[in-house]
Amino acid sequence: MSHQDKGALRTPVAELKELSAPILDVDIGGISRHGNAVLDLTGVMITTLLTFGWNRQQTLGGRFDDAKTATKRSLGSVVLAGSFQALMVALRGCGDLLGSLLSDHLVSLPSQSKDWLLYGRPTFAVDGSQFAVPRTSKNLAAFAAASRKAKSNYKNASDYAKAKTTQIAVSLCVHLGTGFPAFWNFGGSADSERGLLLSMLDRLPENARLVMDAYYFGFDFWNHLIDSGVTFVVRAGKNIDLLGQLSMKGKVKCRGMLVLYWPQNAIDAGHPPIVLSLVSVMVGRKKMVLVYRAAMGSGRASGLVAVS
């Protein structure tokens, strides 16, 4: 919900307390602080979330003022940051640790919900996007593709200018049972959605299932998921022939209800193909052809890929 703490539009105190209740259970007792630190750390977390999240004010000052008022109404007489600058000083000192503790605590909550399992597995929808950020020297160094290659490696000035685009690439896993954004990873404009996802596989719960769009495919990528024990479902848009895309990178053989995918580099290296199975289902009035990998004796997880 959106937060608006002005006059008659004030969020009721009971609702504020309900929203902040999960944060009160975060264990912050182990955080080492400066001897002069007086700010309430739970208040810092709630004020930060309200400042940058549930708020419709147009300026940072206005957003902070609303957030501080709402936090005070929710927590009562605790010491809060008196200004946006003071909040940022507090976050500079312990913001990363607070964020990690809060994230770990919130991620643990869906597993206690009756909606944790979807058809027997914790299931997460995965997608990625890119967001423009200010073109500062630090952002260029951190996020621009040009920071990873010398200027001489680009064919022309136009390609180099594009590579200097400052964008953050984000990959997000949303728990489908509860709608909770559970895991995420970010990188620069040169980072791929698949690479960002692979680098956070170790954060997924056991027996996780991933539901992904058409760009999450490939021999090495799927084998990473299989070896990690992850079940996967890949959706292909109507204008994308997934088997055709795969055949451009190697051999795709259909034998009855089976599909064997074997790219040339895997053949050359002596690796076996990925064996998938075909099935057709009806979604409303639309026929959808699915390709899935069944669980095998090796313990590798099953996969499911929508191809039309």
Short mmCIF file of C-alpha atoms in Angstrom, two decimals:
data_model
loop_
_atom_site.label_atom_id
_atom_site.label_comp_id
_atom_site.label_asym_id
_atom_site.label_seq_id
_atom_site.Cartn_x
_atom_site.Cartn_y
_atom_site.Cartn_z
CA MET A 1 0.00 0.00 0.00
CA SER A 2 1.03 3.59 -0.46
CA HIS A 3 1.78 5.68 2.58
CA GLN A 4 0.40 9.23 2.82
CA ASP A 5 0.70 10.75 6.29
CA LYS A 6 -1.07 14.07 5.77
CA GLY A 7 -4.21 15.26 7.54
CA ALA A 8 -7.28 13.19 6.84
CA LEU A 9 -5.23 10.82 4.67
CA ARG A 10 -3.13 9.60 7.61
CA THR A 11 -2.60 5.86 7.78
CA PRO A 12 -4.27 4.58 11.00
CA VAL A 13 -1.84 3.77 13.83
CA ALA A 14 -3.10 0.18 14.03
CA GLU A 15 -2.31 -0.32 10.35
CA LEU A 16 1.14 1.24 10.75
CA LYS A 17 1.90 -1.12 13.63
CA GLU A 18 0.69 -4.09 11.61
CA LEU A 19 2.95 -3.12 8.70
CA SER A 20 5.99 -2.64 10.94
CA ALA A 21 5.39 -5.74 13.10
CA PRO A 22 7.70 -8.08 11.10
CA ILE A 23 10.55 -5.56 11.44
CA LEU A 24 10.27 -5.54 15.23
CA ASP A 25 11.40 -9.18 15.29
CA VAL A 26 14.72 -8.52 13.50
CA ASP A 27 17.59 -9.42 15.83
CA ILE A 28 19.80 -6.32 15.97
CA GLY A 29 21.41 -7.06 19.34
CA GLY A 30 24.73 -8.08 17.80
CA ILE A 31 25.36 -4.82 15.96
CA SER A 32 28.40 -2.98 17.33
CA ARG A 33 27.85 0.79 17.53
CA HIS A 34 29.76 3.92 18.41
CA GLY A 35 29.50 4.86 22.07
CA ASN A 36 27.67 8.09 21.22
CA ALA A 37 25.08 6.41 18.99
CA VAL A 38 21.57 7.05 20.30
CA LEU A 39 19.27 6.40 17.34
CA ASP A 40 16.88 3.48 17.67
CA LEU A 41 17.92 0.99 14.96
CA THR A 42 14.41 -0.38 14.48
CA GLY A 43 13.32 3.21 13.94
CA VAL A 44 16.14 3.64 11.40
CA MET A 45 14.90 0.62 9.42
CA ILE A 46 11.25 1.68 9.44
CA THR A 47 12.05 5.32 8.62
CA THR A 48 14.24 4.21 5.73
CA LEU A 49 11.57 1.91 4.29
CA LEU A 50 8.91 4.60 4.57
CA THR A 51 11.20 7.27 3.08
CA PHE A 52 12.20 5.30 0.00
CA GLY A 53 9.17 3.02 -0.32
CA TRP A 54 5.63 3.70 0.93
CA ASN A 55 5.58 7.42 0.21
CA ARG A 56 4.11 9.77 -2.39
CA GLN A 57 5.93 12.98 -1.52
CA GLN A 58 7.94 14.44 -4.38
CA THR A 59 11.08 15.57 -2.51
CA LEU A 60 13.45 13.65 -0.24
CA GLY A 61 12.85 16.17 2.53
CA GLY A 62 9.10 15.73 2.25
CA ARG A 63 9.38 11.96 2.09
CA PHE A 64 11.60 11.90 5.18
CA ASP A 65 9.28 14.19 7.14
CA ASP A 66 6.30 11.94 6.37
CA ALA A 67 8.30 8.83 7.21
CA LYS A 68 9.56 10.21 10.51
CA THR A 69 6.04 11.22 11.57
CA ALA A 70 4.64 7.79 10.69
CA THR A 71 7.51 5.98 12.44
CA LYS A 72 7.00 8.02 15.62
CA ARG A 73 3.28 7.23 15.59
CA SER A 74 4.11 3.54 15.15
CA LEU A 75 6.93 3.15 17.68
CA GLY A 76 6.16 5.85 20.22
CA SER A 77 8.89 7.62 22.19
CA VAL A 78 12.10 6.34 20.61
CA VAL A 79 15.02 8.43 19.36
CA LEU A 80 14.72 8.94 15.59
CA ALA A 81 16.89 10.75 13.05
CA GLY A 82 16.03 14.45 13.09
CA SER A 83 16.78 15.03 9.40
CA PHE A 84 17.31 13.17 6.15
CA GLN A 85 21.05 13.88 6.44
CA ALA A 86 21.14 12.33 9.93
CA LEU A 87 19.34 9.24 8.59
CA MET A 88 21.94 8.88 5.84
CA VAL A 89 24.79 9.18 8.38
CA ALA A 90 23.21 6.33 10.37
CA LEU A 91 22.84 4.22 7.24
CA ARG A 92 26.44 4.89 6.25
CA GLY A 93 27.52 3.40 9.55
CA CYS A 94 25.33 0.30 9.75
CA GLY A 95 22.94 0.38 6.79
CA ASP A 96 24.45 -2.61 4.98
CA LEU A 97 24.27 -4.79 8.08
CA LEU A 98 20.72 -3.67 8.91
CA GLY A 99 19.65 -4.36 5.32
CA SER A 100 21.18 -7.85 5.42
CA LEU A 101 19.54 -8.72 8.75
CA LEU A 102 16.17 -7.37 7.64
CA SER A 103 16.34 -9.16 4.29
CA ASP A 104 17.27 -12.51 5.87
CA HIS A 105 14.46 -12.17 8.40
CA LEU A 106 11.81 -11.23 5.83
CA VAL A 107 12.89 -13.99 3.45
CA SER A 108 12.36 -16.54 6.24
CA LEU A 109 8.73 -15.48 6.76
CA PRO A 110 7.14 -16.90 3.56
CA SER A 111 8.43 -20.38 4.47
CA GLN A 112 6.12 -20.25 7.48
CA SER A 113 3.11 -19.46 5.29
CA LYS A 114 0.55 -21.99 4.06
CA ASP A 115 1.28 -20.62 0.57
CA TRP A 116 4.99 -21.50 0.69
CA LEU A 117 4.65 -24.55 -1.59
CA LEU A 118 3.08 -24.41 -5.06
CA TYR A 119 2.39 -27.92 -6.36
CA GLY A 120 4.89 -29.33 -3.89
CA ARG A 121 7.76 -26.88 -4.35
CA PRO A 122 8.65 -23.30 -3.35
CA THR A 123 8.17 -21.53 -6.68
CA PHE A 124 9.66 -18.22 -7.78
CA ALA A 125 8.98 -16.09 -10.85
CA VAL A 126 12.20 -14.66 -12.28
CA ASP A 127 12.68 -11.64 -14.51
CA GLY A 128 15.23 -8.93 -15.13
CA SER A 129 15.22 -5.29 -16.10
CA GLN A 130 17.55 -2.30 -16.44
CA PHE A 131 17.30 1.14 -14.85
CA ALA A 132 19.17 4.28 -15.81
CA VAL A 133 21.28 5.94 -13.11
CA PRO A 134 23.03 9.34 -13.09
CA ARG A 135 26.14 9.45 -15.29
CA THR A 136 28.69 10.11 -12.57
CA SER A 137 32.30 8.90 -12.60
CA LYS A 138 31.56 6.33 -9.89
CA ASN A 139 28.50 5.00 -11.72
CA LEU A 140 30.46 4.81 -14.98
CA ALA A 141 33.15 2.74 -13.25
CA ALA A 142 30.62 0.48 -11.52
CA PHE A 143 27.93 -0.07 -14.15
CA ALA A 144 28.98 1.00 -17.66
CA ALA A 145 30.20 -1.68 -20.09
CA ALA A 146 32.92 0.72 -21.25
CA SER A 147 34.67 0.35 -17.90
CA ARG A 148 35.43 -3.30 -18.72
CA LYS A 149 37.10 -2.85 -22.10
CA ALA A 150 39.59 -0.36 -23.56
CA LYS A 151 38.23 2.27 -25.94
CA SER A 152 40.34 0.75 -28.74
CA ASN A 153 38.30 -2.47 -28.53
CA TYR A 154 35.18 -0.74 -29.89
CA LYS A 155 34.61 -0.54 -33.66
CA ASN A 156 33.50 3.07 -33.71
CA ALA A 157 32.65 6.07 -31.54
CA SER A 158 28.94 5.18 -31.60
CA ASP A 159 29.55 1.76 -30.05
CA TYR A 160 31.80 3.31 -27.41
CA ALA A 161 29.16 5.94 -26.57
CA LYS A 162 26.55 3.20 -26.08
CA ALA A 163 28.96 1.30 -23.85
CA LYS A 164 29.24 4.36 -21.61
CA THR A 165 25.54 4.13 -20.76
CA THR A 166 25.11 3.97 -16.99
CA GLN A 167 22.43 1.40 -16.24
CA ILE A 168 21.84 -1.00 -13.37
CA ALA A 169 20.75 -4.49 -14.42
CA VAL A 170 18.49 -6.21 -11.87
CA SER A 171 17.36 -9.83 -11.66
CA LEU A 172 14.53 -10.53 -9.21
CA CYS A 173 12.96 -13.72 -7.81
CA VAL A 174 9.38 -13.23 -6.55
CA HIS A 175 7.79 -15.97 -4.47
CA LEU A 176 4.60 -16.86 -6.35
CA GLY A 177 2.66 -18.12 -3.37
CA THR A 178 2.90 -14.89 -1.39
CA GLY A 179 4.08 -12.30 -3.94
CA PHE A 180 7.11 -11.54 -1.79
CA PRO A 181 10.26 -10.27 -3.62
CA ALA A 182 12.58 -12.78 -1.97
CA PHE A 183 15.92 -12.65 -3.79
CA TRP A 184 17.60 -10.21 -6.12
CA ASN A 185 20.94 -9.44 -7.70
CA PHE A 186 22.20 -6.46 -9.65
CA GLY A 187 25.10 -5.55 -11.90
CA GLY A 188 26.04 -3.27 -14.77
CA SER A 189 24.69 -2.87 -18.30
CA ALA A 190 27.05 -5.61 -19.56
CA ASP A 191 25.71 -8.21 -17.11
CA SER A 192 23.17 -10.71 -18.44
CA GLU A 193 19.92 -11.70 -16.74
CA ARG A 194 21.04 -15.34 -16.81
CA GLY A 195 24.40 -14.57 -15.23
CA LEU A 196 22.81 -12.53 -12.46
CA LEU A 197 20.41 -15.38 -11.71
CA LEU A 198 23.13 -18.05 -11.65
CA SER A 199 25.15 -16.06 -9.14
CA MET A 200 22.33 -16.21 -6.59
CA LEU A 201 21.29 -19.86 -6.96
CA ASP A 202 22.89 -20.68 -3.62
CA ARG A 203 20.36 -18.40 -1.92
CA LEU A 204 17.34 -20.37 -3.16
CA PRO A 205 15.65 -22.85 -0.81
CA GLU A 206 15.93 -26.58 -1.33
CA ASN A 207 13.79 -28.03 -4.17
CA ALA A 208 13.07 -24.56 -5.57
CA ARG A 209 11.25 -24.16 -8.88
CA LEU A 210 11.93 -21.16 -11.15
CA VAL A 211 9.41 -19.76 -13.65
CA MET A 212 11.24 -17.73 -16.29
CA ASP A 213 10.69 -15.92 -19.58
CA ALA A 214 12.00 -16.85 -23.01
CA TYR A 215 15.51 -15.44 -22.59
CA TYR A 216 16.44 -17.88 -19.83
CA PHE A 217 17.63 -20.76 -21.98
CA GLY A 218 20.86 -22.39 -23.12
CA PHE A 219 22.80 -25.62 -22.65
CA ASP A 220 25.26 -24.36 -20.03
CA PHE A 221 22.61 -22.29 -18.27
CA TRP A 222 20.16 -25.19 -17.96
CA ASN A 223 22.90 -27.54 -16.79
CA HIS A 224 23.81 -25.06 -14.04
CA LEU A 225 20.19 -25.14 -12.86
CA ILE A 226 20.00 -28.94 -13.09
CA ASP A 227 23.26 -29.40 -11.18
CA SER A 228 21.99 -27.00 -8.50
CA GLY A 229 18.86 -29.12 -7.98
CA VAL A 230 16.53 -26.47 -9.35
CA THR A 231 13.35 -27.26 -11.28
CA PHE A 232 12.70 -24.69 -13.99
CA VAL A 233 9.87 -23.52 -16.22
CA VAL A 234 10.65 -21.32 -19.21
CA ARG A 235 7.94 -19.43 -21.10
CA ALA A 236 8.42 -18.66 -24.78
CA GLY A 237 6.52 -15.75 -26.31
CA LYS A 238 4.25 -16.35 -29.29
CA ASN A 239 6.74 -14.91 -31.76
CA ILE A 240 9.63 -17.06 -30.54
CA ASP A 241 10.27 -20.60 -31.81
CA LEU A 242 12.41 -21.88 -28.95
CA LEU A 243 13.37 -25.14 -30.66
CA GLY A 244 14.38 -23.12 -33.71
CA GLN A 245 16.51 -20.86 -31.52
CA LEU A 246 18.19 -23.90 -29.99
CA SER A 247 18.83 -25.52 -33.39
CA MET A 248 20.80 -22.43 -34.43
CA LYS A 249 23.35 -23.26 -31.71
CA GLY A 250 23.59 -27.02 -32.27
CA LYS A 251 21.54 -30.16 -32.81
CA VAL A 252 17.91 -30.51 -31.75
CA LYS A 253 16.37 -33.94 -32.38
CA CYS A 254 12.73 -34.80 -31.75
CA ARG A 255 12.02 -38.48 -31.20
CA GLY A 256 8.38 -39.04 -30.37
CA MET A 257 7.81 -37.26 -27.08
CA LEU A 258 11.52 -36.61 -26.49
CA VAL A 259 13.70 -33.64 -27.45
CA LEU A 260 17.49 -33.94 -27.40
CA TYR A 261 19.42 -30.67 -27.33
CA TRP A 262 23.14 -30.93 -28.11
CA PRO A 263 25.08 -27.76 -29.02
CA GLN A 264 28.23 -28.13 -31.10
CA ASN A 265 30.64 -27.16 -28.31
CA ALA A 266 29.12 -29.88 -26.09
CA ILE A 267 29.48 -32.42 -28.89
CA ASP A 268 33.13 -31.44 -29.40
CA ALA A 269 33.79 -31.73 -25.66
CA GLY A 270 32.16 -35.16 -25.48
CA HIS A 271 29.30 -34.03 -23.21
CA PRO A 272 25.90 -35.78 -23.41
CA PRO A 273 22.84 -33.90 -24.67
CA ILE A 274 20.11 -32.48 -22.47
CA VAL A 275 17.08 -34.78 -22.79
CA LEU A 276 13.67 -33.09 -22.57
CA SER A 277 10.14 -34.37 -23.03
CA LEU A 278 7.28 -32.83 -25.00
CA VAL A 279 3.75 -32.32 -23.72
CA SER A 280 0.79 -30.24 -24.91
CA VAL A 281 -1.64 -28.51 -22.56
CA MET A 282 -4.60 -26.20 -22.98
CA VAL A 283 -4.52 -22.80 -21.27
CA GLY A 284 -8.03 -21.48 -21.78
CA ARG A 285 -8.56 -21.84 -25.52
CA LYS A 286 -4.87 -21.71 -26.31
CA LYS A 287 -2.77 -24.79 -26.93
CA MET A 288 0.65 -24.61 -25.33
CA VAL A 289 3.46 -27.02 -26.12
CA LEU A 290 5.74 -27.67 -23.17
CA VAL A 291 9.18 -29.20 -23.09
CA TYR A 292 10.29 -30.49 -19.69
CA ARG A 293 13.16 -32.42 -18.15
CA ALA A 294 11.98 -35.22 -15.88
CA ALA A 295 13.90 -36.08 -12.72
CA MET A 296 16.48 -38.78 -13.34
CA GLY A 297 18.42 -41.24 -11.23
CA SER A 298 21.37 -38.84 -11.00
CA GLY A 299 19.27 -36.64 -8.75
CA ARG A 300 19.08 -33.83 -11.26
CA ALA A 301 15.92 -31.76 -10.99
CA SER A 302 13.17 -31.70 -13.58
CA GLY A 303 12.70 -28.77 -15.89
CA LEU A 304 9.75 -27.47 -17.88
CA VAL A 305 10.00 -25.18 -20.90
CA ALA A 306 7.05 -23.56 -22.67
CA VAL A 307 7.81 -23.31 -26.37
CA SER A 308 4.58 -22.12 -27.96
#
